[in-house]
Amino acid sequence: MESNETIRAAAIQCFTDEAEAIQSLIPRLDENFPRAVEMLYRCEGKVIVTGVGKSGHVGEKIASTLASLGTPSFFLNPLDAFHGDLGMIAPGDVVIAISYSGYTDELLRFIPLLIERNIPIIGITGNGESLLARYSACHLDIHVDHEADPLNLAPTSSTATTMAMGDALACALVKRRGFEAKDFARFHPGGSLGKRLLSHVSDYMVSDNLPIVSPETKFADALITVTSGKLGLAIVIDAAGALRGIITDGDVRRAVQKYQRSMFDITVSDVMTPNPKTCRPETNLSEVDNILRRHNIHALVVTDANGKVKGVIDSFRVMS
């Protein structure tokens, strides 16, 4: 039985080999790469990614990444193309064909059907002299000197370089399109980023039974309000209904330390933070998140256009 250190060394060697394989792609980024990016950018139809075996599995991930970043794309197994799925490909589409050897039989039998339909091909192979490379409008080289597998048999480094090349295409397309976080959110409405960018404060703020005190409230009473409100704060509003300040857990700790035995003789106005940070009900959660992080605070008071307090939004509701 191998020792833990031997096992760990094998993992480190794998990481090292795959990292070096990916790094080796950099000097091979020739004019074909920007040409491929431009083909994808100007594609008027869909981007179809295809490949067999491990290349197919990586191809599925590449198609998914492209789609999530604004490029309509899907994966097509070349075997399925011979049994009806060829109808998914139409003029205006672009195909990304993946085969490390460049001689995968099932893929090569698929290529003439694409050429017949004038579908441009971006070939990703480890062999620039292969048939797939020759039939491709652009060839992207993902060659590796050896696999990370100790036996140099299983696709490991080569699948890493393939994945990296697909990610590079996707990242370059983000730049070419001027794709922004708000665009990403439209394709991920169910994720946390989508929530923060597409949802508004009014959807998540606490608006009922708000912990409210006046500037004249005794500190001891305000302490009870802060604790019972379960928001870690109390909102300070004067008799005219105007927002005057806020008392947070931090204000309470500082007051206890400063006033000690006399703390029960002071009022809210002595310890509150005046002019607290606020936001509007229509503010999106992403902007709230930025404000909270920038000022290192955990909550904002929500006010309307007239300055009337409508609720509280905190970091827990933004990030949940």
Short mmCIF file of N, CA, C and O in Angstrom, two decimals, residues 2 34 59 73 93 123 130 140 142-143 152 177 190 221:
data_model
loop_
_atom_site.label_atom_id
_atom_site.label_comp_id
_atom_site.label_asym_id
_atom_site.label_seq_id
_atom_site.Cartn_x
_atom_site.Cartn_y
_atom_site.Cartn_z
N GLU A 2 0.58 2.19 -0.89
CA GLU A 2 1.36 3.41 -1.01
C GLU A 2 1.11 4.32 0.19
O GLU A 2 0.01 4.38 0.73
N PRO A 34 -7.65 34.80 -32.73
CA PRO A 34 -8.55 35.94 -32.94
C PRO A 34 -9.50 35.73 -34.11
O PRO A 34 -10.63 36.24 -34.11
N GLY A 59 -16.48 19.07 -24.68
CA GLY A 59 -17.26 19.89 -25.61
C GLY A 59 -18.59 20.33 -25.01
O GLY A 59 -19.05 21.45 -25.24
N SER A 73 -25.49 28.35 -28.08
CA SER A 73 -24.69 27.19 -28.44
C SER A 73 -25.23 25.93 -27.79
O SER A 73 -25.93 25.99 -26.78
N ASP A 93 -24.68 28.95 -38.97
CA ASP A 93 -24.11 28.33 -37.77
C ASP A 93 -22.59 28.21 -37.92
O ASP A 93 -22.04 28.29 -39.02
N GLY A 123 -11.52 23.96 -35.68
CA GLY A 123 -11.01 22.67 -35.22
C GLY A 123 -10.09 22.85 -34.03
O GLY A 123 -9.20 23.71 -34.03
N SER A 130 -3.34 17.05 -39.06
CA SER A 130 -4.44 16.08 -39.16
C SER A 130 -5.48 16.52 -40.19
O SER A 130 -5.51 17.68 -40.63
N LEU A 140 -7.01 25.43 -33.75
CA LEU A 140 -6.48 25.81 -32.45
C LEU A 140 -5.70 24.62 -31.89
O LEU A 140 -6.26 23.53 -31.71
N ILE A 142 -3.91 22.32 -29.30
CA ILE A 142 -3.94 21.99 -27.87
C ILE A 142 -2.98 20.83 -27.56
O ILE A 142 -3.18 20.08 -26.61
N HIS A 143 -1.92 20.71 -28.36
CA HIS A 143 -0.96 19.60 -28.22
C HIS A 143 -0.30 19.62 -26.84
O HIS A 143 0.02 20.67 -26.29
N ASN A 152 0.76 7.69 -19.01
CA ASN A 152 0.73 8.45 -20.25
C ASN A 152 -0.27 7.86 -21.25
O ASN A 152 -0.01 7.80 -22.45
N ARG A 177 -17.68 41.13 -27.04
CA ARG A 177 -19.08 41.55 -27.00
C ARG A 177 -19.32 42.72 -26.05
O ARG A 177 -20.38 43.34 -26.10
N GLY A 190 -31.75 32.34 -11.83
CA GLY A 190 -31.96 31.59 -10.59
C GLY A 190 -30.76 31.58 -9.67
O GLY A 190 -30.86 31.17 -8.52
N ASP A 221 -33.88 51.58 27.10
CA ASP A 221 -35.06 51.16 26.33
C ASP A 221 -34.68 50.86 24.88
O ASP A 221 -35.21 49.92 24.26
#
